[in-house]
XYZ file of C-alpha atoms in Angstrom:
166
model
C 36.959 -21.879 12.468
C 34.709 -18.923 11.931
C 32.411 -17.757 14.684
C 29.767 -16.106 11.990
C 27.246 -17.742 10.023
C 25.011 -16.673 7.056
C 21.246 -16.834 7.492
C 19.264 -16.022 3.897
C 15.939 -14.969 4.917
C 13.130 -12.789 3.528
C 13.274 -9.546 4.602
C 11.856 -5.620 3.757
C 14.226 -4.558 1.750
C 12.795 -1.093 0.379
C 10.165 0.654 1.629
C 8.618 4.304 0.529
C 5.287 6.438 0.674
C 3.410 9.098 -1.274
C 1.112 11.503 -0.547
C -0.601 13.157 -4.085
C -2.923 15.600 -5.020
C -3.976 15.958 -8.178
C -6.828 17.180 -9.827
C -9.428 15.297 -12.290
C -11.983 17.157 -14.669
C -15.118 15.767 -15.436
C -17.556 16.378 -18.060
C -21.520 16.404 -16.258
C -24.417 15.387 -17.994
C -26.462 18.710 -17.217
C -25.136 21.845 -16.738
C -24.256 22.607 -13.056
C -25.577 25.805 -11.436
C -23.946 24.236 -8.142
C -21.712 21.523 -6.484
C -23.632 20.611 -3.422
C -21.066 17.630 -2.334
C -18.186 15.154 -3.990
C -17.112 11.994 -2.097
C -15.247 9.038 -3.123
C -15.525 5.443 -2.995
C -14.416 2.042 -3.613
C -11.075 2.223 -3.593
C -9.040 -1.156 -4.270
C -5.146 -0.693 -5.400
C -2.338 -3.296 -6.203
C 1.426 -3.062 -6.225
C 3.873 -4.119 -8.905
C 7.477 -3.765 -10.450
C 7.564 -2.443 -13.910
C 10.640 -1.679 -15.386
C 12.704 -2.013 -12.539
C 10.065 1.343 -10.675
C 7.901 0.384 -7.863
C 4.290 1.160 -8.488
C 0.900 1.569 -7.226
C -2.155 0.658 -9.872
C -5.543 1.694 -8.308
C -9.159 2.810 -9.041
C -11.508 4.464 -7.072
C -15.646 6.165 -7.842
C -15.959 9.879 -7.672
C -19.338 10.770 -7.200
C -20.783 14.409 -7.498
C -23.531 15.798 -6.576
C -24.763 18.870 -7.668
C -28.034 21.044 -8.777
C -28.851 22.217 -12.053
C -31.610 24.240 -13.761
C -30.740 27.432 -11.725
C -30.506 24.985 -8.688
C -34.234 23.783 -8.772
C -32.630 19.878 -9.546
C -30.101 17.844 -8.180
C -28.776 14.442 -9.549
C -25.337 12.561 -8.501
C -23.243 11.293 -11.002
C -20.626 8.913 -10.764
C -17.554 8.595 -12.467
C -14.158 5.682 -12.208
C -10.847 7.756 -11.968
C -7.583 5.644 -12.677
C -4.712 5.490 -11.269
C -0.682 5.112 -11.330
C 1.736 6.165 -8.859
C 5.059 5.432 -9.434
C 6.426 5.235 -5.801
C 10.235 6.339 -4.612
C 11.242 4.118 -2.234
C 14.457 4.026 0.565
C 16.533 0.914 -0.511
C 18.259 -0.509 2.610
C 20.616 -2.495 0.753
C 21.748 -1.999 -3.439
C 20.190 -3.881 -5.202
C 17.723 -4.670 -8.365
C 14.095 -5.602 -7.587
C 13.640 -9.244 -8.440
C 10.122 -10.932 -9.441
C 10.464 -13.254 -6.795
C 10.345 -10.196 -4.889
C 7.086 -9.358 -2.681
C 5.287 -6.025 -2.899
C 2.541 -4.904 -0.136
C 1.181 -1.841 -0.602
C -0.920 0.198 1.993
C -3.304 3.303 1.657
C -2.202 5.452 4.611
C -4.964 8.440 3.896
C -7.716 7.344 1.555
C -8.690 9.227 -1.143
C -10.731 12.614 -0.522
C -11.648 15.722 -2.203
C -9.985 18.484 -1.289
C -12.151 20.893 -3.573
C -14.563 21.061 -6.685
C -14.766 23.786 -8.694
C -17.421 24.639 -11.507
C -15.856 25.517 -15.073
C -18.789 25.472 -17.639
C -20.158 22.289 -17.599
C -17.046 20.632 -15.954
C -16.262 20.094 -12.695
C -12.761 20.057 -11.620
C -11.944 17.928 -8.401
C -8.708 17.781 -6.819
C -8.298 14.762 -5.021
C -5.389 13.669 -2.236
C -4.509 10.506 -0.932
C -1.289 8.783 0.534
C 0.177 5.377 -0.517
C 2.773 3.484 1.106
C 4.949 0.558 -0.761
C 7.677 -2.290 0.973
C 9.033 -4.684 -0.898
C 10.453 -7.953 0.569
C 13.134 -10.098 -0.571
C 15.815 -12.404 -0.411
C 18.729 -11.188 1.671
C 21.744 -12.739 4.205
C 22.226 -11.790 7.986
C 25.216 -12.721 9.839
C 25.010 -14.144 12.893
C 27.460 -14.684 15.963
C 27.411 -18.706 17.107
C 28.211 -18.933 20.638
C 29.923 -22.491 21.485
C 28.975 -22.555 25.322
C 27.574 -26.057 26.745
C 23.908 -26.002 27.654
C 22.326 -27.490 31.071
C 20.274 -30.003 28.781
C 23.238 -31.135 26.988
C 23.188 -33.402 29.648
C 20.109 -34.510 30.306
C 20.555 -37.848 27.943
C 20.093 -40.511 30.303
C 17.088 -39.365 32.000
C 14.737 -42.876 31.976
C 11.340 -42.477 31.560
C 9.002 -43.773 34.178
C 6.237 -45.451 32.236
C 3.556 -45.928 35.382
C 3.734 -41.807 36.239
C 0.283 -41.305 34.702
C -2.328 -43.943 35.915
């Protein structure tokens, strides 16, 4: 008889991470004289299989704040930017991703602005952020059974004193 058994347990069995710049235009309301700050916020992001690809589907608020009227306003506007990042990933074993499969994804660098710059009235913002992705799943580990005796093996007819705790 064999000396290995099969354990199926859920496991990571892919795992991968991104890091992407890319850049957004926006269209302003008033015509910008200058960009006096960008930041972004609210940033929420979800993981799924589509087509047999790993993916990350996000959104996040870009807001911009800049002067106008030969700089003698400012306002901040506000705008949603979108996401889809279709993440490469480091299989450990072949195989197909599975819907029973589970996806976690993780922002390892949240989004920033790396730079705006002024073209008419647009403002171009290129934005950088890195994503990470694992996916667990199904899979079978072999295991070595030892068949040594234990010390408690033989502990069977150990009675019980009823009266120990008073």
């Amino acid at each position: 008889m064999s000396n290995i058994r099969e354990i199926y347990t859920k496991a990571i069995v892919a795992k991968g991470k991104k890091l992407s710049k890319n850049s957004y235009t926006f269209e302003l309301d008033e015509e910008p004289s200058t960009i006096l700050g960008c930041w972004l916020t609210n940033h929420h992001y979800d993981a799924s299989i589509k087509q047999g690809i790993p993916k990350i589907i996000g959104t996040f608020d870009v807001h911009i704040w800049y002067s106008f009227n030969e700089d003698s306003n400012s306002i901040v506007e506000k705008r949603q930017v979108t996401y889809i990042d279709e993440m490469q990933v480091i299989k450990k074993e072949e195989r197909d991703f599975e819907t029973s499969d589970t996806l976690k994804a993780r922002c390892l660098g949240k989004p920033k602005c790396l730079n705006a710059l002024l073209r008419d009235k647009n403002v171009i913002c290129e934005i950088e952020k890195e994503m990470q992705i694992e996916i667990s799943g199904e899979t079978c580990i072999k295991v070595e059974v030892k068949n040594e005796e234990e010390i408690w093996d033989d502990l069977e007819d150990i009675e019980v004193n009823p009266d120990f705790i008073k």
